[in-house]
mmCIF file of C-alpha atoms in Angstrom:
data_model
loop_
_atom_site.group_PDB
_atom_site.id
_atom_site.type_symbol
_atom_site.label_atom_id
_atom_site.label_comp_id
_atom_site.label_asym_id
_atom_site.label_seq_id
_atom_site.Cartn_x
_atom_site.Cartn_y
_atom_site.Cartn_z
ATOM 1 C CA MET A 8 147.751 99.872 99.388
ATOM 2 C CA ARG A 9 145.600 100.871 102.336
ATOM 3 C CA LEU A 10 146.353 104.566 101.757
ATOM 4 C CA LEU A 11 145.553 104.229 98.059
ATOM 5 C CA THR A 12 142.180 102.653 98.839
ATOM 6 C CA HIS A 13 141.448 105.416 101.330
ATOM 7 C CA VAL A 14 142.240 108.047 98.688
ATOM 8 C CA PHE A 15 139.948 106.419 96.124
ATOM 9 C CA ILE A 16 137.093 106.271 98.626
ATOM 10 C CA THR A 17 137.419 109.767 100.095
ATOM 11 C CA LEU A 18 138.472 111.638 96.953
ATOM 12 C CA PRO A 19 135.024 111.597 95.280
ATOM 13 C CA LEU A 20 133.443 112.722 98.558
ATOM 14 C CA LEU A 21 135.881 115.603 98.876
ATOM 15 C CA LEU A 22 135.393 116.652 95.276
ATOM 16 C CA SER A 23 131.610 116.669 95.550
ATOM 17 C CA ALA A 24 131.797 118.657 98.799
ATOM 18 C CA ALA A 25 134.182 121.134 97.180
ATOM 19 C CA GLN A 26 131.779 121.657 94.277
ATOM 20 C CA GLY A 27 128.934 122.414 96.686
ATOM 21 C CA GLN A 28 127.043 119.254 95.901
ATOM 22 C CA GLN A 29 125.297 117.551 98.733
ATOM 23 C CA GLN A 30 124.618 113.876 98.893
ATOM 24 C CA PRO A 31 120.867 113.237 98.633
ATOM 25 C CA ALA A 32 119.286 112.137 101.881
ATOM 26 C CA PRO A 33 117.975 108.580 101.787
ATOM 27 C CA GLU A 34 114.205 108.328 101.432
ATOM 28 C CA GLU A 35 112.198 106.988 104.310
ATOM 29 C CA PRO A 36 110.421 103.742 103.515
ATOM 30 C CA GLN A 37 106.800 104.337 102.627
ATOM 31 C CA PRO A 38 104.226 102.317 104.570
ATOM 32 C CA ILE A 39 102.319 99.867 102.436
ATOM 33 C CA LYS A 40 98.989 98.089 102.978
ATOM 34 C CA LEU A 41 99.067 94.297 102.727
ATOM 35 C CA VAL A 42 96.102 92.385 101.282
ATOM 36 C CA THR A 43 96.296 88.582 101.373
ATOM 37 C CA PRO A 44 93.314 86.898 99.735
ATOM 38 C CA SER A 45 93.255 83.218 100.608
ATOM 39 C CA GLY A 46 90.737 80.456 100.966
ATOM 40 C CA VAL A 47 87.239 80.253 99.561
ATOM 41 C CA TYR A 48 85.082 83.346 99.147
ATOM 42 C CA ALA A 49 81.315 83.011 99.047
ATOM 43 C CA ASP A 50 78.582 85.580 98.533
ATOM 44 C CA LEU A 51 76.745 84.136 101.552
ATOM 45 C CA PRO A 52 79.455 82.482 103.656
ATOM 46 C CA GLU A 53 77.038 81.151 106.262
ATOM 47 C CA ALA A 54 75.272 79.045 103.616
ATOM 48 C CA GLY A 55 78.267 77.550 101.829
ATOM 49 C CA PHE A 56 81.206 75.229 102.184
ATOM 50 C CA ASP A 57 84.089 74.198 99.964
ATOM 51 C CA ILE A 58 83.224 70.845 98.391
ATOM 52 C CA SER A 59 86.592 70.592 96.634
ATOM 53 C CA SER A 60 88.528 70.607 99.902
ATOM 54 C CA MET A 61 86.328 67.787 101.185
ATOM 55 C CA LEU A 62 86.922 65.754 98.033
ATOM 56 C CA LEU A 63 90.675 66.310 98.226
ATOM 57 C CA GLY A 64 90.810 65.223 101.850
ATOM 58 C CA GLY A 65 91.352 68.652 103.362
ATOM 59 C CA GLY A 66 88.215 68.758 105.473
ATOM 60 C CA VAL A 67 85.867 71.708 105.500
ATOM 61 C CA ALA A 68 87.686 74.958 104.762
ATOM 62 C CA GLU A 69 86.686 78.261 106.291
ATOM 63 C CA VAL A 70 84.421 80.144 103.905
ATOM 64 C CA LYS A 71 84.995 83.904 103.895
ATOM 65 C CA SER A 72 82.648 86.681 102.935
ATOM 66 C CA PHE A 73 83.406 88.021 99.476
ATOM 67 C CA TYR A 74 81.593 91.294 100.156
ATOM 68 C CA GLU A 75 83.650 91.954 103.290
ATOM 69 C CA PHE A 76 86.756 91.514 101.135
ATOM 70 C CA ILE A 77 85.375 94.033 98.603
ATOM 71 C CA GLU A 78 84.527 96.470 101.414
ATOM 72 C CA GLN A 79 88.105 96.185 102.679
ATOM 73 C CA LEU A 80 89.413 97.138 99.224
ATOM 74 C CA ASP A 81 86.896 99.984 98.925
ATOM 75 C CA ARG A 82 88.138 101.415 102.240
ATOM 76 C CA LEU A 83 91.644 101.466 100.741
ATOM 77 C CA ALA A 84 90.274 103.422 97.777
ATOM 78 C CA ASP A 85 88.541 105.859 100.146
ATOM 79 C CA ASP A 86 91.913 106.671 101.750
ATOM 80 C CA GLY A 87 92.657 108.688 98.624
ATOM 81 C CA GLY A 88 95.708 106.771 97.456
ATOM 82 C CA ALA A 89 97.748 107.727 100.501
ATOM 83 C CA GLN A 90 99.403 104.320 100.722
ATOM 84 C CA PRO A 91 100.176 101.734 98.056
ATOM 85 C CA VAL A 92 98.719 98.240 98.323
ATOM 86 C CA LEU A 93 100.592 94.935 98.060
ATOM 87 C CA PHE A 94 98.505 91.920 97.047
ATOM 88 C CA ASP A 95 100.169 88.794 98.413
ATOM 89 C CA LEU A 96 98.848 86.054 96.134
ATOM 90 C CA SER A 97 101.058 83.281 97.447
ATOM 91 C CA GLN A 98 98.104 81.464 99.065
ATOM 92 C CA PRO A 99 95.333 79.749 97.051
ATOM 93 C CA ALA A 100 92.188 81.864 96.747
ATOM 94 C CA GLY A 101 88.888 80.816 95.223
ATOM 95 C CA PHE A 102 86.757 83.327 93.323
ATOM 96 C CA ASN A 103 83.960 82.487 90.894
ATOM 97 C CA GLN A 104 83.366 84.314 87.574
ATOM 98 C CA ALA A 105 80.811 86.767 88.986
ATOM 99 C CA GLN A 106 83.140 87.605 91.866
ATOM 100 C CA MET A 107 85.996 88.152 89.419
ATOM 101 C CA ALA A 108 83.889 90.700 87.527
ATOM 102 C CA GLU A 109 83.101 92.530 90.783
ATOM 103 C CA LEU A 110 86.754 92.364 91.813
ATOM 104 C CA GLU A 111 87.733 93.915 88.478
ATOM 105 C CA ARG A 112 85.348 96.831 89.114
ATOM 106 C CA CYS A 113 86.814 97.213 92.587
ATOM 107 C CA MET A 114 90.356 97.336 91.178
ATOM 108 C CA ASP A 115 89.185 100.027 88.731
ATOM 109 C CA ARG A 116 87.963 102.071 91.716
ATOM 110 C CA LEU A 117 91.353 101.659 93.397
ATOM 111 C CA GLN A 118 93.160 102.896 90.292
ATOM 112 C CA ALA A 119 90.731 105.810 89.872
ATOM 113 C CA ALA A 120 91.486 106.833 93.474
ATOM 114 C CA GLY A 121 95.203 106.899 92.651
ATOM 115 C CA VAL A 122 96.152 103.873 94.746
ATOM 116 C CA LYS A 123 99.278 102.133 93.449
ATOM 117 C CA SER A 124 98.966 98.354 93.593
ATOM 118 C CA TYR A 125 101.711 95.740 93.558
ATOM 119 C CA THR A 126 101.555 91.962 93.373
ATOM 120 C CA TYR A 127 103.568 89.143 94.894
ATOM 121 C CA ILE A 128 102.577 85.873 93.260
ATOM 122 C CA GLU A 129 103.581 82.202 93.537
ATOM 123 C CA ASN A 130 102.036 79.181 91.770
ATOM 124 C CA ALA A 131 98.859 81.062 90.977
ATOM 125 C CA SER A 132 95.523 79.866 89.689
ATOM 126 C CA LEU A 133 93.501 81.623 87.002
ATOM 127 C CA PRO A 134 91.643 83.946 89.419
ATOM 128 C CA GLN A 135 94.946 84.963 91.013
ATOM 129 C CA PHE A 136 96.491 85.692 87.606
ATOM 130 C CA ALA A 137 93.434 87.783 86.725
ATOM 131 C CA LEU A 138 93.809 89.801 89.930
ATOM 132 C CA ALA A 139 97.563 90.194 89.406
ATOM 133 C CA SER A 140 97.032 91.464 85.858
ATOM 134 C CA GLN A 141 94.884 94.306 87.198
ATOM 135 C CA CYS A 142 97.628 95.580 89.512
ATOM 136 C CA ASP A 143 100.129 98.255 88.498
ATOM 137 C CA THR A 144 103.193 96.087 89.108
#
């Protein structure tokens, strides 16, 4: 039985070598940029706070700059599509309607630059679904 198994495993390899076919070399993994939007984004982070986290008993959440987030994405577009981008949307992120419109324009710039974008999503809110729908996969 052992010899028979050995024949079945090595026979296709021998036949392909005899026909001059080479096994394709495995591809190297391509580096990927990770973007993880989370928390509350404000146009002027020094002037705002998250009232909903206070009402829900979470204390004052860190408010992040929305425009720094957009600049980070624009730098990825300026790289010329060299590396794909993975959006990890597993953490809650708060964007308002105006920010969503700006984020949509930013995603259009990424696609125009040839940057492939992928999404990982868990228990998403409406803004996260909107961002995920603008990604390639």
